[in-house]
Amino acid sequence: MTTENQGPDVQPSAAKTEQTSPESEKRYSDPLNNYLREALHLDPDEFKIEYVGMEAEKDAETGKEEQYEVRSDNYHDILEWKNDLPPAEQAATVFRIESPVLFECLNNGDEKDEIYKNRDRILSLIKELSLGKHPDLYAIELERESATEPVAEEAPKPIIFKPVIEVKKKEKKEEAGKIYENPSEDPAVIALKLEITNSVKRTIGKINPTAEEWNAAIGPASRTAWDKFVSENPEKAAAYRGKFGAITEALDRAEGKSAVPEIADDKAKAAETGAKPTEVKLYENPAEDPAIAALKDEITKATQRAVGNISPEPDEWSATFGPVSRAAWEKFVLENPEKADAYRNKYGVIGDTFARIEKKKAEEAEWRGADLGKITEQAENLRTRLEELKGQNKWPGFENAVRTLLRDIEEAQKELLSPSLSEEEKRKKFGTKKFKDFIDHSNKMVEAWPNLHGIKAAPHGEVTESEAEPSEGKELAPTEIAEVAAEEAEKVLADPVAVAAAVEAAIPAASEEEKENLAKELQTEESTSRFTAKIKKYITEKGGWMSLAGGVVSGGAARMLIKKSFRYALGSNLAVGIAAGAVAGAAVGFGKELWEEKRKFRAGSVIDQFDAAETDEEKALVYAKINDLYEKKKISGDEEELAVVAEELRAAKTLLDAKKETAGLEGKDKIVAILKIAEKNAEDISKTEKKDIKKLIKGITLERGPAEWKKLGGAALRGAVIGAFGGAIGGAITGFISDHIGAESDAVESAVKKGAAIVAEEKAGATAEKGVAAVAVLGPEANGAVEKSFAAANAMAKKNVGEMLGEIMRRDFAVEVQQGDGLTHVARKGIHDLVANFSKLGIVNDFPPEKMVYAEDWLQKNLADVGVANLRPGEHIAIPAERIYEALEKADMLSDKQIENLSGIVRSSLSSETIEFMKNEGATLASGENNFYEGAIGHLTSDEVVEEVKEAAAGALREAHEGAVSATAEAAAEAPKEMVVEAGEVVAKEGSKALGREVAGEKTGSVAEKIALAVGGTVLSIGGGIYGGRFWGMLLDDLAERREVKRLKSEKVITSDEVQALVTKIRSESGISLSVADDMGITALDAVSFEKSVAEIKEVVKDVRGLKISMRGLTRQKPRILASGEIEVDKKYLGDVAGWLAGKGRIEQISERMIKRQEAIKEQESFNAENPSLPQISFPDDMIIGAEEIKRIAATVKKAITEGGFAPGDLPNSIIVYNHFSNLRREHLLIKKGASEKKIVEFIKKNSNKNG
Amino acid sequence: MDKSELILKKEKRELLASLGINLPESEAEEVADKLLEHFDKIIIETLLLNLSLEDAEGLSESTNSDKLEAAVEELAAKTPGLLEKIETALSNEFEVIKAAYAK
């Protein structure tokens, strides 16, 4: 391991030689200064490092909130400042670190520069410091000095290091205990109010939430904050009682209520009072039962109290809510058996609770009946077997697996044999199914361990030495290899451990029960038969590596290779099985297309450029361009791009150098000289900037000899072949498993239900409580709708590319004869246009020019067959597509030798323009008449796809709607929208994944499928439930307008350090606050490609900032879910933020707007009906206001007219009205509280009149 | 025959032929060995470039032990899509050497 990787070498230095002031000591101990000085031996003062934070202050005079910059030249003080902030602000505070000199060195330094050489470490340190996560070395040093001070001597007066960075703050501290006549003037009260207001803005997206919004999202946490204030400031609280509402209420709460929810207990109360238990009243609809309503309310409150802060993270919320909710419902069921039994089939939560209680009872019965003696014996047997296996295998993976299992079983044994644990405790822990499975699976692993790298033991199914030798002496054809593979596949499916590994890899997120069910299904006879058939097909049809493996080994060795690769891929060792097999296979399958798309570089392109360059100067120019690109890529951080460009540069330089340096050489001398040049260029032009990898490459390729290269090169190639096998098998089995979780299977239904359950969990709170009840009612219908939508979209996506090809192959291609055209020109144009049509359908032309030349030649010789003979300029000739395709088929059959022979002709007789034309780069049609691809796409994907999906889903939704009618009005109106939409999204994601696998598996990837995928996936996202039906037409139209799915060229995952480096760079160049970048930018940047320029990324950061605000408004209390989760999910679309908004955000936005509109219309109608004598109110269609705001505006209008005026406070604090009339959607008028009455009345009258 | 197949099977004559190199018997063997060494290094480099930092660290610790070969083989087997990347790298290098020699 290198020094750079050994963690922070920034411990407090004891090398201080002179006494200095506290300020200079702080700078001396600053971690960044310390690192520069101690690790790099640089003078930190030269870098003038400053830490910058932002603080919000309310101006006492104007009441406006303003941002102040807080600066410090050392980490200690800025950290102290941060620690003084209110807790909610602390968490969100990130420092910016400024040092133009340091960042210049980091960004533009050279290889020899110490800063540049260590930039990874420095950037990592900067990140830690900016987040305040690095230890405060100055404080540590103080503590250490204090601890080591001799006791007998009088301790020196401790230095109090108050932050000196903000004078205002100090003043505030000194006045902390002061009691004000008006509590609203107390800075502590102001600060808490500000904190809560900011939280409101962050959480709800506006500063004037409705009462319902406030209660749902903020109320409880706000009360908790005031409760805390009261308990920490008892004197102040007492003085402010009666003067400040929130404090008075908090005091009342402190005196009157406990923190633990008191759940109504009739029986206990009856016992206390001696009264008879009340008669149990059962309700037809459990949601109407007051006991249920009370319990829901209590759970919500208890959860919010337990979470304890104003804007909890979703995980925190869910984790806190889950146990409280479950425990409360279990208590309810146990204490109200009659009610619970009556409601179990009507009320989902109670039904689930029953199931949970019964499961617990069954588990308890199981462990109570467990034979502890037998379990102890089984554990000992397993331990003995593992001990025997230890050290018998050179392969590190095997040893690790044995050690891990051994450690687990020994830990279990300790407890099993421990006298301090009771028998019941031991039974409870080890008599469970989980432990039994652990023992069973471990035993199976031990028995089935593969014979890898010379293990001496003789496990089940090992490959014998005789099998491993190439005894048969003949090479196996791919079909024979496929037979052997199928035999092995059968054994794999018979091995429960291997199947469990494959299932784990294929559906990691599924529940244990689902995984077990799938594993069982895979092991049936029918599945085994289908699987082996699939493996055979897969192996027979798969390309390059297959012929390599078939050719490399023979007979028994091939058998051995296959068995080894199976065991690597799906064998009994979970770690290796998953890593090298199923996951790798799936990754290869998925990533291959991207890789191929991105990695266009072939040495031929550089050679072509050199060939095209006529003079040495032009060749040098080609080289210079590539070199320039290489230098840029070196600092871009994109390792993949760097490797590609480095390879181009090496090629260019080798060609240039060889021309100069091998002039006059021939034969052996020449090739040896070329190799030397190539080796030197490989040494000089690195394909990586990662130091460890560079060092490793250098260590092996430069410091070792030919014998080692041969050995290691061979090992790498052998491993790669084995990996390819593993990958292929992994790909096959994951594909096979994905077939089993297709639209028709039970697994999809489970996924839907699970999705609804997840949503129910996440939506815990006041709104979600209602939602649970609604989904309990609507569940089956909603699920059915989603499922049917999915099935329809899936069916459309499966329409294969053959149908589109059929559409084109029925056509004749028109070619206009130009002056001077011969038959070859005509043939070339015809071929060009057919291939261009294919290209538009996503079928890539990878024919080399040699094949294209052959196809042209064949076609021109066969044009007479289709009636083409004498050519006249201006004449239009029709060539059947089938005949052109035939020419391409003939060309595809050329042998390597034939292609080699044609190569000379191509290079000597064709211009680069002609070759470009033949390759169809850009795929422009020679004749507009030959545009058949649009028809083919339209035939399958435009209206037809949309209509079919629409019809199927709309039908399903109608059914859902009919089902919903019977639900209670309250539940239907308030709950299902978010619940069902989100459940739909869960399925949509699953559906997209499933469709994606289908597409990847069939290697089609046509435009039609992509569109069907996009339409199918997105349609599904709103596909379930009554609200989906209501807005169906509008959304479908929206979707139909945007059929193209934009993708980034690169989906490379970048490390957080790389992001940090970029963020720092952006910040230093643009001045964007680091806190903004860290808060949201990192998530966004994580999604964008390094291919993008810094300028573009800056735009993304800015947009995301705006996006974040929009999202808060749209999603109320779950901004973080959308901000992190959704952006993560949709990162491939985030290259264009507007496009992203047009996707998920657009749907949310439209739904939200329409819901508000529905509510607003009701209010308008109600107001107008109740006040027939007043002017009737009508608001613009796209006014984004809710029912509460409408109510208040209507009341204000009424008051203004009937009473002749109104108070500014009658109106909501802000009303955003889109300028509907001027059609400038983004312009809006904000009426602030305090605007003059006249202005407001004028505004309302003006708009009411205009609206007629 | 694929480039990697030529290398794995040490098909020296075919290797030279595919590069358009025609040498007397006495020189062919030596030149082919040098080419194979060169291509072995390309293979090793391709593997190393595709390792995670964690795997690279693990391999660094094995560089001076007799486990290096086994470790390389295991890592290569675990690296998704490596064979294809090796094929591409070898193919590119073939083309460059062939073109440089033909000039």
mmCIF file of C-alpha atoms in Angstrom, chain A residues 988-1142:
data_model
loop_
_atom_site.group_PDB
_atom_site.id
_atom_site.type_symbol
_atom_site.label_atom_id
_atom_site.label_comp_id
_atom_site.label_asym_id
_atom_site.label_seq_id
_atom_site.Cartn_x
_atom_site.Cartn_y
_atom_site.Cartn_z
ATOM 1 C CA ALA A 988 -43.163 1.123 -13.873
ATOM 2 C CA LYS A 989 -39.601 0.894 -12.688
ATOM 3 C CA GLU A 990 -39.863 -2.861 -12.396
ATOM 4 C CA GLY A 991 -41.530 -2.968 -15.776
ATOM 5 C CA SER A 992 -38.863 -0.850 -17.375
ATOM 6 C CA LYS A 993 -36.210 -3.050 -15.880
ATOM 7 C CA ALA A 994 -37.909 -6.158 -17.151
ATOM 8 C CA LEU A 995 -38.376 -4.634 -20.582
ATOM 9 C CA GLY A 996 -34.786 -3.443 -20.549
ATOM 10 C CA ARG A 997 -33.622 -6.955 -19.945
ATOM 11 C CA GLU A 998 -35.759 -8.219 -22.745
ATOM 12 C CA VAL A 999 -34.308 -5.700 -25.132
ATOM 13 C CA ALA A 1000 -30.751 -6.340 -24.034
ATOM 14 C CA GLY A 1001 -31.272 -10.074 -24.215
ATOM 15 C CA GLU A 1002 -32.584 -9.972 -27.742
ATOM 16 C CA LYS A 1003 -29.928 -7.483 -28.799
ATOM 17 C CA THR A 1004 -32.344 -5.412 -30.780
ATOM 18 C CA GLY A 1005 -32.542 -2.019 -29.166
ATOM 19 C CA SER A 1006 -34.557 -0.604 -31.995
ATOM 20 C CA VAL A 1007 -36.053 2.824 -31.910
ATOM 21 C CA ALA A 1008 -39.488 1.276 -31.733
ATOM 22 C CA GLU A 1009 -38.636 -0.705 -28.667
ATOM 23 C CA LYS A 1010 -37.039 2.251 -26.989
ATOM 24 C CA ILE A 1011 -40.141 4.247 -27.635
ATOM 25 C CA ALA A 1012 -42.421 1.479 -26.484
ATOM 26 C CA LEU A 1013 -40.224 1.164 -23.441
ATOM 27 C CA ALA A 1014 -40.429 4.841 -22.706
ATOM 28 C CA VAL A 1015 -44.118 5.059 -23.366
ATOM 29 C CA GLY A 1016 -44.843 1.840 -21.539
ATOM 30 C CA GLY A 1017 -42.721 2.755 -18.559
ATOM 31 C CA THR A 1018 -43.973 6.274 -18.265
ATOM 32 C CA VAL A 1019 -47.564 5.420 -18.901
ATOM 33 C CA LEU A 1020 -47.339 2.969 -16.087
ATOM 34 C CA SER A 1021 -46.101 5.618 -13.772
ATOM 35 C CA ILE A 1022 -49.539 7.120 -13.751
ATOM 36 C CA GLY A 1023 -51.251 3.979 -14.797
ATOM 37 C CA GLY A 1024 -53.014 2.932 -11.650
ATOM 38 C CA GLY A 1025 -56.077 4.207 -9.982
ATOM 39 C CA ILE A 1026 -58.899 6.574 -10.278
ATOM 40 C CA TYR A 1027 -56.759 9.688 -10.550
ATOM 41 C CA GLY A 1028 -54.661 8.163 -13.276
ATOM 42 C CA GLY A 1029 -57.868 7.633 -15.214
ATOM 43 C CA ARG A 1030 -59.019 11.161 -14.729
ATOM 44 C CA PHE A 1031 -55.915 12.660 -16.308
ATOM 45 C CA TRP A 1032 -55.188 9.878 -18.660
ATOM 46 C CA GLY A 1033 -55.934 11.626 -21.928
ATOM 47 C CA MET A 1034 -53.951 14.708 -21.073
ATOM 48 C CA LEU A 1035 -50.893 12.765 -20.005
ATOM 49 C CA LEU A 1036 -51.025 10.464 -22.961
ATOM 50 C CA ASP A 1037 -51.052 13.437 -25.265
ATOM 51 C CA ASP A 1038 -48.104 14.826 -23.418
ATOM 52 C CA LEU A 1039 -46.267 11.547 -23.719
ATOM 53 C CA ALA A 1040 -47.121 11.154 -27.358
ATOM 54 C CA GLU A 1041 -45.415 14.449 -28.053
ATOM 55 C CA ARG A 1042 -42.119 13.340 -26.651
ATOM 56 C CA ARG A 1043 -41.195 9.955 -27.834
ATOM 57 C CA GLU A 1044 -37.484 10.313 -27.797
ATOM 58 C CA VAL A 1045 -35.639 9.233 -24.730
ATOM 59 C CA LYS A 1046 -32.542 11.300 -24.280
ATOM 60 C CA ARG A 1047 -29.522 9.531 -22.943
ATOM 61 C CA LEU A 1048 -26.175 10.769 -21.870
ATOM 62 C CA LYS A 1049 -23.306 9.466 -23.840
ATOM 63 C CA SER A 1050 -21.702 8.280 -20.669
ATOM 64 C CA GLU A 1051 -23.322 6.817 -17.612
ATOM 65 C CA LYS A 1052 -20.057 6.467 -15.814
ATOM 66 C CA VAL A 1053 -20.352 6.465 -12.079
ATOM 67 C CA ILE A 1054 -17.912 8.942 -10.636
ATOM 68 C CA THR A 1055 -16.471 8.782 -7.187
ATOM 69 C CA SER A 1056 -17.327 11.269 -4.516
ATOM 70 C CA ASP A 1057 -13.751 12.493 -4.520
ATOM 71 C CA GLU A 1058 -13.980 13.188 -8.213
ATOM 72 C CA VAL A 1059 -17.212 15.018 -7.664
ATOM 73 C CA GLN A 1060 -15.651 16.990 -4.868
ATOM 74 C CA ALA A 1061 -12.766 17.948 -7.120
ATOM 75 C CA LEU A 1062 -15.154 19.131 -9.767
ATOM 76 C CA VAL A 1063 -17.354 20.955 -7.333
ATOM 77 C CA THR A 1064 -14.321 22.725 -5.976
ATOM 78 C CA LYS A 1065 -13.248 23.642 -9.458
ATOM 79 C CA ILE A 1066 -16.670 24.930 -10.345
ATOM 80 C CA ARG A 1067 -16.882 26.897 -7.172
ATOM 81 C CA SER A 1068 -13.479 28.460 -7.590
ATOM 82 C CA GLU A 1069 -14.303 29.478 -11.136
ATOM 83 C CA SER A 1070 -17.888 30.501 -10.813
ATOM 84 C CA GLY A 1071 -18.378 31.546 -7.238
ATOM 85 C CA ILE A 1072 -21.272 29.154 -6.730
ATOM 86 C CA SER A 1073 -21.561 28.475 -3.055
ATOM 87 C CA LEU A 1074 -20.032 25.202 -2.006
ATOM 88 C CA SER A 1075 -22.928 24.603 0.327
ATOM 89 C CA VAL A 1076 -25.294 24.722 -2.614
ATOM 90 C CA ALA A 1077 -23.109 22.358 -4.551
ATOM 91 C CA ASP A 1078 -22.768 20.008 -1.643
ATOM 92 C CA ASP A 1079 -26.384 20.160 -0.699
ATOM 93 C CA MET A 1080 -27.713 19.243 -4.082
ATOM 94 C CA GLY A 1081 -24.958 19.628 -6.615
ATOM 95 C CA ILE A 1082 -23.156 16.463 -5.700
ATOM 96 C CA THR A 1083 -26.216 14.384 -6.316
ATOM 97 C CA ALA A 1084 -26.728 16.095 -9.606
ATOM 98 C CA LEU A 1085 -23.106 16.005 -10.563
ATOM 99 C CA ASP A 1086 -23.026 12.359 -9.754
ATOM 100 C CA ALA A 1087 -25.476 11.955 -12.543
ATOM 101 C CA VAL A 1088 -23.760 13.982 -15.188
ATOM 102 C CA SER A 1089 -20.899 12.976 -17.293
ATOM 103 C CA PHE A 1090 -17.417 14.271 -17.108
ATOM 104 C CA GLU A 1091 -17.633 14.548 -20.824
ATOM 105 C CA LYS A 1092 -19.572 17.671 -20.261
ATOM 106 C CA SER A 1093 -17.595 20.818 -19.979
ATOM 107 C CA VAL A 1094 -17.285 22.662 -16.732
ATOM 108 C CA ALA A 1095 -19.447 25.415 -18.138
ATOM 109 C CA GLU A 1096 -22.276 23.006 -18.871
ATOM 110 C CA ILE A 1097 -22.043 21.459 -15.458
ATOM 111 C CA LYS A 1098 -22.230 24.860 -13.887
ATOM 112 C CA GLU A 1099 -25.520 25.306 -15.644
ATOM 113 C CA VAL A 1100 -26.748 21.997 -14.312
ATOM 114 C CA VAL A 1101 -25.870 23.018 -10.792
ATOM 115 C CA LYS A 1102 -27.776 26.234 -11.177
ATOM 116 C CA ASP A 1103 -30.732 24.490 -12.693
ATOM 117 C CA VAL A 1104 -30.769 21.870 -10.009
ATOM 118 C CA ARG A 1105 -30.904 24.607 -7.450
ATOM 119 C CA GLY A 1106 -34.043 25.864 -9.110
ATOM 120 C CA LEU A 1107 -35.266 22.354 -9.606
ATOM 121 C CA LYS A 1108 -34.891 21.652 -5.938
ATOM 122 C CA ILE A 1109 -37.071 24.590 -5.095
ATOM 123 C CA SER A 1110 -39.663 23.511 -7.637
ATOM 124 C CA MET A 1111 -39.638 20.012 -6.310
ATOM 125 C CA ARG A 1112 -40.214 21.162 -2.772
ATOM 126 C CA GLY A 1113 -43.259 23.006 -3.936
ATOM 127 C CA LEU A 1114 -44.544 20.051 -5.834
ATOM 128 C CA THR A 1115 -43.863 17.322 -3.386
ATOM 129 C CA ARG A 1116 -44.423 18.982 -0.072
ATOM 130 C CA GLN A 1117 -42.800 17.030 2.692
ATOM 131 C CA LYS A 1118 -40.682 14.720 0.620
ATOM 132 C CA PRO A 1119 -38.208 16.913 -1.214
ATOM 133 C CA ARG A 1120 -35.322 14.702 -0.283
ATOM 134 C CA ILE A 1121 -36.906 11.638 -1.754
ATOM 135 C CA LEU A 1122 -37.270 13.351 -5.060
ATOM 136 C CA ALA A 1123 -34.040 15.197 -4.809
ATOM 137 C CA SER A 1124 -31.868 12.207 -4.133
ATOM 138 C CA GLY A 1125 -33.819 9.118 -4.990
ATOM 139 C CA GLU A 1126 -35.606 10.259 -8.075
ATOM 140 C CA ILE A 1127 -32.694 12.092 -9.564
ATOM 141 C CA GLU A 1128 -30.601 9.058 -8.929
ATOM 142 C CA VAL A 1129 -33.110 6.844 -10.650
ATOM 143 C CA ASP A 1130 -33.483 9.169 -13.558
ATOM 144 C CA LYS A 1131 -29.934 10.275 -13.796
ATOM 145 C CA LYS A 1132 -29.590 9.155 -17.334
ATOM 146 C CA TYR A 1133 -32.146 11.719 -18.333
ATOM 147 C CA LEU A 1134 -30.615 14.456 -16.296
ATOM 148 C CA GLY A 1135 -28.280 15.576 -19.052
ATOM 149 C CA ASP A 1136 -31.088 17.908 -19.834
ATOM 150 C CA VAL A 1137 -32.902 19.154 -16.776
ATOM 151 C CA ALA A 1138 -35.796 20.467 -18.773
ATOM 152 C CA GLY A 1139 -36.226 17.046 -20.319
ATOM 153 C CA TRP A 1140 -36.174 15.496 -16.918
ATOM 154 C CA LEU A 1141 -38.836 17.844 -15.719
ATOM 155 C CA ALA A 1142 -40.849 16.929 -18.755
#
